[in-house]
Short mmCIF file of C-alpha atoms in Angstrom, two decimals:
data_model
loop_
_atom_site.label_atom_id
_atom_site.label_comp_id
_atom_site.label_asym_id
_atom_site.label_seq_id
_atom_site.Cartn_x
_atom_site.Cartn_y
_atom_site.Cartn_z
CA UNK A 1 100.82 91.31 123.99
CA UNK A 2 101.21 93.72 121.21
CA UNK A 3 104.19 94.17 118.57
CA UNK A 4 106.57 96.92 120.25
CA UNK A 5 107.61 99.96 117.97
CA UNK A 6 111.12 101.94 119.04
CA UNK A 7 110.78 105.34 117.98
CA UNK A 8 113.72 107.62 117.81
CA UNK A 9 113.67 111.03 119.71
CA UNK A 10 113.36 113.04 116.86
CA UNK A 11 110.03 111.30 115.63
CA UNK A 12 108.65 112.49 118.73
CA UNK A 13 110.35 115.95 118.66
CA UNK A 14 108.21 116.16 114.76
CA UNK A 15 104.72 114.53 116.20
CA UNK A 16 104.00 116.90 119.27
CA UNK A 17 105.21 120.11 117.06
CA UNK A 18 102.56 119.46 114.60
CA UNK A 19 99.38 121.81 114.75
CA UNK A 20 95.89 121.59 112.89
CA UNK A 21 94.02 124.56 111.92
CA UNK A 22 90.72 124.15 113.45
CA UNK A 23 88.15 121.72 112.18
CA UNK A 24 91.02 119.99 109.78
CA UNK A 25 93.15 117.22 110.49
CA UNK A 26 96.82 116.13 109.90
CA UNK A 27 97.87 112.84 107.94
CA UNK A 28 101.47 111.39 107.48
CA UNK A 29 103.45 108.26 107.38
CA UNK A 30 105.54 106.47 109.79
CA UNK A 31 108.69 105.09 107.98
CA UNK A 32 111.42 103.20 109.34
CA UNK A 33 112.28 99.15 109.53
CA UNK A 34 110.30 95.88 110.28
CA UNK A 35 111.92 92.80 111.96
CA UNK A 36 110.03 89.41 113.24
CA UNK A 37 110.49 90.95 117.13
CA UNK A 38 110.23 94.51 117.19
CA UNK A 39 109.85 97.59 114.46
CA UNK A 40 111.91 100.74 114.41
CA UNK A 41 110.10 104.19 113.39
CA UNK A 42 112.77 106.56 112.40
CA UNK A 43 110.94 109.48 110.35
CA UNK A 44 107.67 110.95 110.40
CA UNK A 45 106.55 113.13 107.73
CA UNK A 46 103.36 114.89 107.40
CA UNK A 47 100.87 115.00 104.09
CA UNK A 48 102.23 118.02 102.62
CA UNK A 49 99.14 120.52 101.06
CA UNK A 50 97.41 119.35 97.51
CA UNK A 51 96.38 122.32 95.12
CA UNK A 52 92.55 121.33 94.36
CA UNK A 53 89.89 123.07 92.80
CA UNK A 54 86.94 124.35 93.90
CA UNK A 55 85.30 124.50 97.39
CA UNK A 56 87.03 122.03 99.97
CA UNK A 57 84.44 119.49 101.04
CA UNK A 58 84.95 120.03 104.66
CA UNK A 59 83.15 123.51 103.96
CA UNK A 60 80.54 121.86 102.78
CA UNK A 61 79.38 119.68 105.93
CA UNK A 62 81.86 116.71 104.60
CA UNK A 63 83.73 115.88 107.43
CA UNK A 64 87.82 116.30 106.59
CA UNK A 65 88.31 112.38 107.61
CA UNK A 66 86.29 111.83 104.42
CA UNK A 67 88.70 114.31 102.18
CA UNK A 68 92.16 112.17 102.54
CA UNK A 69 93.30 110.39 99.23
CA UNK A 70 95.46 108.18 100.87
CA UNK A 71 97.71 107.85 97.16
CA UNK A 72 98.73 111.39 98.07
CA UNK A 73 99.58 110.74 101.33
CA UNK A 74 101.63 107.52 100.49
CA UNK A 75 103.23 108.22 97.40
CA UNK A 76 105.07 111.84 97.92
CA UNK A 77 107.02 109.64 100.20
CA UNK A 78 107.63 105.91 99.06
CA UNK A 79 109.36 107.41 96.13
CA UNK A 80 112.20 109.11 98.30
CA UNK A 81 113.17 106.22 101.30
CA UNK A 82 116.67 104.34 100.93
CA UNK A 83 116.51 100.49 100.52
CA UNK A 84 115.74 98.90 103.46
CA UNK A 85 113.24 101.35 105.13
CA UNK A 86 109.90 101.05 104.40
CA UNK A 87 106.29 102.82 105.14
CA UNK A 88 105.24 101.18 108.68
CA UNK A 89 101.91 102.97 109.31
CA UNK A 90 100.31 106.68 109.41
CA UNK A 91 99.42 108.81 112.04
CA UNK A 92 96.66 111.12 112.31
CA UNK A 93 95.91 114.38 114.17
CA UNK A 94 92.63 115.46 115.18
CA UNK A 95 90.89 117.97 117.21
CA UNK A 96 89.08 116.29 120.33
CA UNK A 97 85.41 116.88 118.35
CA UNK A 98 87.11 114.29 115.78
CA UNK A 99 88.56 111.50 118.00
CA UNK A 100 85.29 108.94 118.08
CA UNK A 101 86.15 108.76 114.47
CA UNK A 102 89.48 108.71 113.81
CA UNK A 103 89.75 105.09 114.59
CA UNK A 104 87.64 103.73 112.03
CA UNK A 105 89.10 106.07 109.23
CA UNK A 106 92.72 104.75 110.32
CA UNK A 107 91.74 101.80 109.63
CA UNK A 108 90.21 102.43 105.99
CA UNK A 109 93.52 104.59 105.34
CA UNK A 110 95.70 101.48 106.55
CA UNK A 111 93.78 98.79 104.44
CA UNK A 112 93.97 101.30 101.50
CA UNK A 113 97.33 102.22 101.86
CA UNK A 114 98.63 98.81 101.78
CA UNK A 115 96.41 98.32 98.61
CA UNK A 116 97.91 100.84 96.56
CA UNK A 117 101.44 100.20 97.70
CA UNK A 118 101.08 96.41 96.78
CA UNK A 119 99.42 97.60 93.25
CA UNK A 120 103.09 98.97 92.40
CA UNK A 121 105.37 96.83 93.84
CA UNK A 122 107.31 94.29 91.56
CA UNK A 123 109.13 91.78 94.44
CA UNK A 124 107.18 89.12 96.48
CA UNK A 125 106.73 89.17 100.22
CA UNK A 126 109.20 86.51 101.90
CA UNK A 127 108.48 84.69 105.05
CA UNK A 128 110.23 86.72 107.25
CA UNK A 129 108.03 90.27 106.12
CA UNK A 130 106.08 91.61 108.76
CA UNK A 131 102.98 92.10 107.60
CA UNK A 132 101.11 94.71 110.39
CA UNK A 133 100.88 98.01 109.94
CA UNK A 134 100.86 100.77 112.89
CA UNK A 135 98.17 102.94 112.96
CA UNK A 136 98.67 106.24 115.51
CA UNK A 137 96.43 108.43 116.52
CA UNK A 138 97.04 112.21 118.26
CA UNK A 139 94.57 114.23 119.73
CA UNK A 140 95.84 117.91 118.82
CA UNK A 141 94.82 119.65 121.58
CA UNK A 142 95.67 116.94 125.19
CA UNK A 143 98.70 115.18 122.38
CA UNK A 144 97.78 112.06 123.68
CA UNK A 145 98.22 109.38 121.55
CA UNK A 146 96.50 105.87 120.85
CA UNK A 147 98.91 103.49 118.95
CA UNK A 148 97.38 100.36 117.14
CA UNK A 149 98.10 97.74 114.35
CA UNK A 150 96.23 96.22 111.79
CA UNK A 151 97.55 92.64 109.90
CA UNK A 152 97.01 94.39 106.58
CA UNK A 153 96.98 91.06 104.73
CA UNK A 154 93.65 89.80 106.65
CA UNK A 155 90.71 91.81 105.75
CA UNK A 156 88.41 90.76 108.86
CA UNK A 157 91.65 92.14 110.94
CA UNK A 158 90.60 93.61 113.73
CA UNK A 159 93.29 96.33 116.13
CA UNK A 160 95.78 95.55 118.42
CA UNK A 161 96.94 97.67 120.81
CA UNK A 162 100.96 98.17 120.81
CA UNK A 163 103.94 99.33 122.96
CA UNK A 164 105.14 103.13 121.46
CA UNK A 165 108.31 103.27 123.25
CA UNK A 166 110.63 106.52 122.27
CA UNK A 167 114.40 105.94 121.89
CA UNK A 168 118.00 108.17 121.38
CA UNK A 169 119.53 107.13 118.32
CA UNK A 170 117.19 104.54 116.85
CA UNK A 171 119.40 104.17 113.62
CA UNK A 172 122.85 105.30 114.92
CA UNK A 173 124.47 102.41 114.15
CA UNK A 174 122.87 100.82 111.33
CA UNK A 175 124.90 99.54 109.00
CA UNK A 176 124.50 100.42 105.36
CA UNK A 177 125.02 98.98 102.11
CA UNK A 178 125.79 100.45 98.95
CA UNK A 179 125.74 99.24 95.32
CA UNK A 180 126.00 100.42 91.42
CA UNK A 181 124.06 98.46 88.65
CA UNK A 182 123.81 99.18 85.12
CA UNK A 183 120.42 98.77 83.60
CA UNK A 184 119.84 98.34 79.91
CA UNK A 185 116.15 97.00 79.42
CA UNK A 186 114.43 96.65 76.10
CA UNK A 187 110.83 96.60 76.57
CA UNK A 188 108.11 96.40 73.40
CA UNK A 189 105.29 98.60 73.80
CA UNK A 190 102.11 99.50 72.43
CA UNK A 191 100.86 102.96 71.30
CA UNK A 192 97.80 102.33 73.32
CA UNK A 193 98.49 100.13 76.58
CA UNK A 194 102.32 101.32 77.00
CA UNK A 195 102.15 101.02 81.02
CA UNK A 196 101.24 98.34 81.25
CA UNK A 197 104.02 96.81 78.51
CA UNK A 198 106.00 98.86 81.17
CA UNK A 199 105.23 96.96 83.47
CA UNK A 200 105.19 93.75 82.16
CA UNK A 201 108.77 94.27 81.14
CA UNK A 202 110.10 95.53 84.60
CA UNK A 203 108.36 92.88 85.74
CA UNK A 204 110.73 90.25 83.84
CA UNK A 205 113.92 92.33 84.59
CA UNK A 206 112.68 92.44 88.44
CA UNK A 207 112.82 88.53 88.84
CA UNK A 208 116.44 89.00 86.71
CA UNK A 209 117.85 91.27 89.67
CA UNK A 210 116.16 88.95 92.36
CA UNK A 211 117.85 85.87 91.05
CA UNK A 212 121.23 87.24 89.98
CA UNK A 213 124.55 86.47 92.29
CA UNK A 214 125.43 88.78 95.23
CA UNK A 215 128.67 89.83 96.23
CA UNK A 216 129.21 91.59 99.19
CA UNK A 217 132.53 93.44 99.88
CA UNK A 218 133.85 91.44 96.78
CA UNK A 219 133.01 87.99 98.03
CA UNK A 220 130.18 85.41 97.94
CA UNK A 221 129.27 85.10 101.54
CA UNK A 222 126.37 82.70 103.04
CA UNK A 223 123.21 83.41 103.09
CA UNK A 224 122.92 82.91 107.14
CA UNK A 225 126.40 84.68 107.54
CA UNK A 226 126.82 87.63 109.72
CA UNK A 227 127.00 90.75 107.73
CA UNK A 228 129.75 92.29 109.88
CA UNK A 229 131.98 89.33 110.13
CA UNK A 230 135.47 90.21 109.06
CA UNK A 231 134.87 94.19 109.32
CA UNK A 232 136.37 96.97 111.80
CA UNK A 233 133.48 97.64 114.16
CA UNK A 234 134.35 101.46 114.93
CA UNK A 235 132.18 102.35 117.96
CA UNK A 236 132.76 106.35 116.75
CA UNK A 237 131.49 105.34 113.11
CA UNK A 238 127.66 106.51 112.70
CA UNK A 239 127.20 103.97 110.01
CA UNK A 240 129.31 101.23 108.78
CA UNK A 241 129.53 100.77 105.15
CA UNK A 242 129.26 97.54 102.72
CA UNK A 243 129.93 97.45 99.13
CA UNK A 244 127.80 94.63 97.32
CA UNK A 245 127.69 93.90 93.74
CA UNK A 246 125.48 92.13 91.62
CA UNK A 247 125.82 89.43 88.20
CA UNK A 248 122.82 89.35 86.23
CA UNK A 249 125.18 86.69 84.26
CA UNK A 250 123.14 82.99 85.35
CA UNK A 251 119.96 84.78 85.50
CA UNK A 252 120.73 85.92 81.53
CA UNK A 253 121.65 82.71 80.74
CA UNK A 254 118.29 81.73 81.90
CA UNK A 255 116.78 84.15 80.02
CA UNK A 256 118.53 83.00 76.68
CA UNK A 257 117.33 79.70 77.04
CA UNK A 258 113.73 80.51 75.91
CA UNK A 259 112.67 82.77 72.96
CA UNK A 260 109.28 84.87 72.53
CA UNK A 261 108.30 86.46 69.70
CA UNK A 262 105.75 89.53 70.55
CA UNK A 263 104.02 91.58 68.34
CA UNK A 264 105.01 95.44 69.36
CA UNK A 265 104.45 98.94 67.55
CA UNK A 266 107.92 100.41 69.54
CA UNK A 267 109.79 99.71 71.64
CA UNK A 268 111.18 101.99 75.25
CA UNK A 269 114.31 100.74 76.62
CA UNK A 270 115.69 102.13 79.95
CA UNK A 271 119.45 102.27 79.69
CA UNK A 272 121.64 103.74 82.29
CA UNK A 273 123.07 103.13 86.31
CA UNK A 274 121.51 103.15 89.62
CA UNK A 275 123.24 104.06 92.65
CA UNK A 276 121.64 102.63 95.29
CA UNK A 277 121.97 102.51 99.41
CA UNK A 278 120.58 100.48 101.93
CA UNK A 279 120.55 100.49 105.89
CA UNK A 280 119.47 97.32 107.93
CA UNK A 281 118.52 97.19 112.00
CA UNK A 282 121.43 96.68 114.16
CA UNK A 283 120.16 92.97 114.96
CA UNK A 284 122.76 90.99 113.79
CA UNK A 285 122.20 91.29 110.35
CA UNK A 286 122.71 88.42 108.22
CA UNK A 287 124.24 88.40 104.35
CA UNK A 288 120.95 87.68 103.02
CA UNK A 289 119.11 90.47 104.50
CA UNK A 290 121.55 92.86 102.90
CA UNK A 291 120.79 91.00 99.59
CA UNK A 292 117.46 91.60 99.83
CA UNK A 293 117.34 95.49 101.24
CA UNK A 294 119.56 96.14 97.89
CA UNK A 295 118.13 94.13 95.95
CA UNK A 296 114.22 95.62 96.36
CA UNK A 297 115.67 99.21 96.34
CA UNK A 298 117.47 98.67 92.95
CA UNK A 299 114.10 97.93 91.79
CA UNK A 300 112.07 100.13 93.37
CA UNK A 301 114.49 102.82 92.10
CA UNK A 302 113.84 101.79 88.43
CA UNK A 303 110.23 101.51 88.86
CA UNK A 304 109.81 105.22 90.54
CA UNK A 305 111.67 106.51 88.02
CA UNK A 306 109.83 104.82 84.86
CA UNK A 307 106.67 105.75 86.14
CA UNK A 308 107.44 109.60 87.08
CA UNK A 309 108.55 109.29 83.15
CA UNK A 310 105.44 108.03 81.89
CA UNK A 311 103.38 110.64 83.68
CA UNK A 312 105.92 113.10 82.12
CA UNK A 313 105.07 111.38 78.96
CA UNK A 314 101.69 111.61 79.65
CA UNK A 315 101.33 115.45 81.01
CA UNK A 316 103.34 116.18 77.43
CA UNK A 317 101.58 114.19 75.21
CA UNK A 318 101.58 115.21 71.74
CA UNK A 319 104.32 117.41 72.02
CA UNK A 320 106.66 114.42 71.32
CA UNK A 321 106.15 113.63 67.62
CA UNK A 322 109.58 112.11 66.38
CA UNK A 323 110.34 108.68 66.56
CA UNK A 324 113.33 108.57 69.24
CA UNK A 325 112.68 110.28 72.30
CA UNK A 326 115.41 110.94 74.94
CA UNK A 327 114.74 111.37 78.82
CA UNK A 328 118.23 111.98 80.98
CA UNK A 329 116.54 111.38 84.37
CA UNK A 330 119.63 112.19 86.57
CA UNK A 331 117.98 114.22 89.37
CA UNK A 332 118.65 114.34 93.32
CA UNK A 333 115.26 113.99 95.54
CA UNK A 334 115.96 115.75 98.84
CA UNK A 335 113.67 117.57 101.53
CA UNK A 336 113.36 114.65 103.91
CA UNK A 337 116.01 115.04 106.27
CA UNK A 338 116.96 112.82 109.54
CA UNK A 339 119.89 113.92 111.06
CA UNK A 340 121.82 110.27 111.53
CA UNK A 341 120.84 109.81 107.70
CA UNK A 342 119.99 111.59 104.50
CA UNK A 343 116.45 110.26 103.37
CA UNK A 344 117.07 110.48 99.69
CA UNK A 345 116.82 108.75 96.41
CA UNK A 346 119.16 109.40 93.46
CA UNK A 347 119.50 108.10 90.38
CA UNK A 348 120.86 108.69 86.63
CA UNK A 349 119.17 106.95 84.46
CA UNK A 350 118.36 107.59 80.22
CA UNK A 351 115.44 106.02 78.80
CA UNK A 352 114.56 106.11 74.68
CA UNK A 353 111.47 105.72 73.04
#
């Protein structure tokens, strides 16, 4: 028996209203939330168009399975989902002339997908991650639809059929967490490898936020505790909201107890707060799984926004000359909407050079 994936009504509503022009194809990720049991799709969004140059290789004989750079259609998204949902899979829309081989390039785009997501992320799998991916298939002209998974993590993994069950109100009643963390990170650089300095050094503050304390609605609560224990379940209430805060404080003191001297030419440092939101599966959630959702979106937050300002960095180069450079990245991502939650990311951050 196959995993089972509950997708809400409005995932379905966005799949069958897609069209293809003819002799193209349609690529776009399934986002939404993993648990040990079951997974829960709760947006779709579709590869928006890429300004290239030249003569589009599908003109040319090249068939368009061939033409998908699967970093396009993986990163205009990752950098815009909440804590706690993630990228599940991608689906794929074909005319009927391109079903035999839609298959096998799902499964290169799944294998490569998970490659270049695990290239950028800073926080370990745990035990409890769910490690297939969902791979779905829609023939553009009969919309019927072939649902697989690949176990990303095994190379020689071969697909499994799975259960695509649609659902009203998937992620009504999640309930979400919220927190606020200040970030001031000194990082040493140099001129000529600076991201990967940047990395190194978001890499050190990463395993900072992963060990520091967790405080949720003000209190230290146990790690197997139910997250909704002592709270006012409102039946009306779309989402119900937790505050947690974090102390870097033990994990400093940690830090303090070694020193390292490291040759540098500069030095960036990223200085400013985060706001960040999480929602978790309505599956009795326990205090640890809202310590986790936060803390991976506090760091993917940071992470996203470093890198768009390195590429900024990089687009401008030469046109920053002086020796302090300042960045206010306070800017609100929107455009992906669901209508039981904003898909969003914001953030106001400064970072100095």
């Amino acid at each position: 028996m196959g995993r089972s994936y509950f997708i809400d009504e409005t995932v379905e509503e966005y799949l069958v209203g897609l069209q293809t022009a003819p002799g193209s194809c349609v690529t776009g990720l399934l986002a939404g939330q993993s648990s040990p049991q079951r997974d829960f799709v709760v947006l779709a969004v579709q590869t928006p168009h890429r300004e290239s140059e030249g003569q589009p290789k599908a003109s040319r004989g090249v068939s368009p399975l061939d033409d998908i750079d699967v970093e396009w259609v993986t990163e205009h998204v990752s950098r815009m989902l909440p804590g706690g949902l993630c990228i599940l899979g991608l689906f794929l829309v074909t005319p009927p002339e391109l079903s035999k081989d839609a298959q096998n390039a799902l499964k290169r785009l799944i294998f490569a997908m998970d490659k270049y997501i695990t290239k950028g992320r800073l926080w370990e799998l745990s035990e409890e991650d769910v490690t297939d991916q969902v791979t779905l298939h829609i023939c553009s002209k009969t919309k019927k639809t072939v649902c697989k998974t690949f176990d990303v993590k095994d190379p020689k993994s071969s697909a499994k059929p799975a259960d695509w069950k649609y659902q009203t109100g998937v992620s009504s009643s999640w309930p979400m967490v919220t927190c606020s963390v200040e970030v001031d990170v000194q990082i040493p650089v140099s001129s000529d490898i600076t991201d990967k300095c940047m990395k190194d050094g978001l890499r050190r503050w990463a395993k900072q936020i992963e060990a520091a304390y967790c405080l949720i609605n003000g209190r230290q609560a146990l790690d197997d505790s139910e997250l909704s224990s002592g709270q006012k379940k409102n039946p009306k209430a779309t989402h119900r909201q937790t505050l947690i805060s974090m102390s870097q404080e033990q994990s400093e003191l940690d830090e303090r107890s070694s020193a390292l001297v490291q040759v540098c030419s500069g030095s960036m440092k990223v200085r400013g707060v985060v706001y960040c939101r999480a929602y978790i599966h309505n599956n009795k959630p326990k205090a640890r799984h809202a310590a986790q959702v936060i803390r991976r979106d506090i760091i993917n937050t940071v992470c996203s926004r470093v890198e768009m300002f390195l590429e900024d960095l990089l687009i401008n180069e030469g046109s920053h000359k002086g020796t302090v450079v300042h960045h206010d990245l306070h800017v609100l991502l929107e455009g992906i909407v669901h209508p039981k939650m904003k898909i969003f990311s914001c953030y106001k951050m400064a970072l100095f050079k």
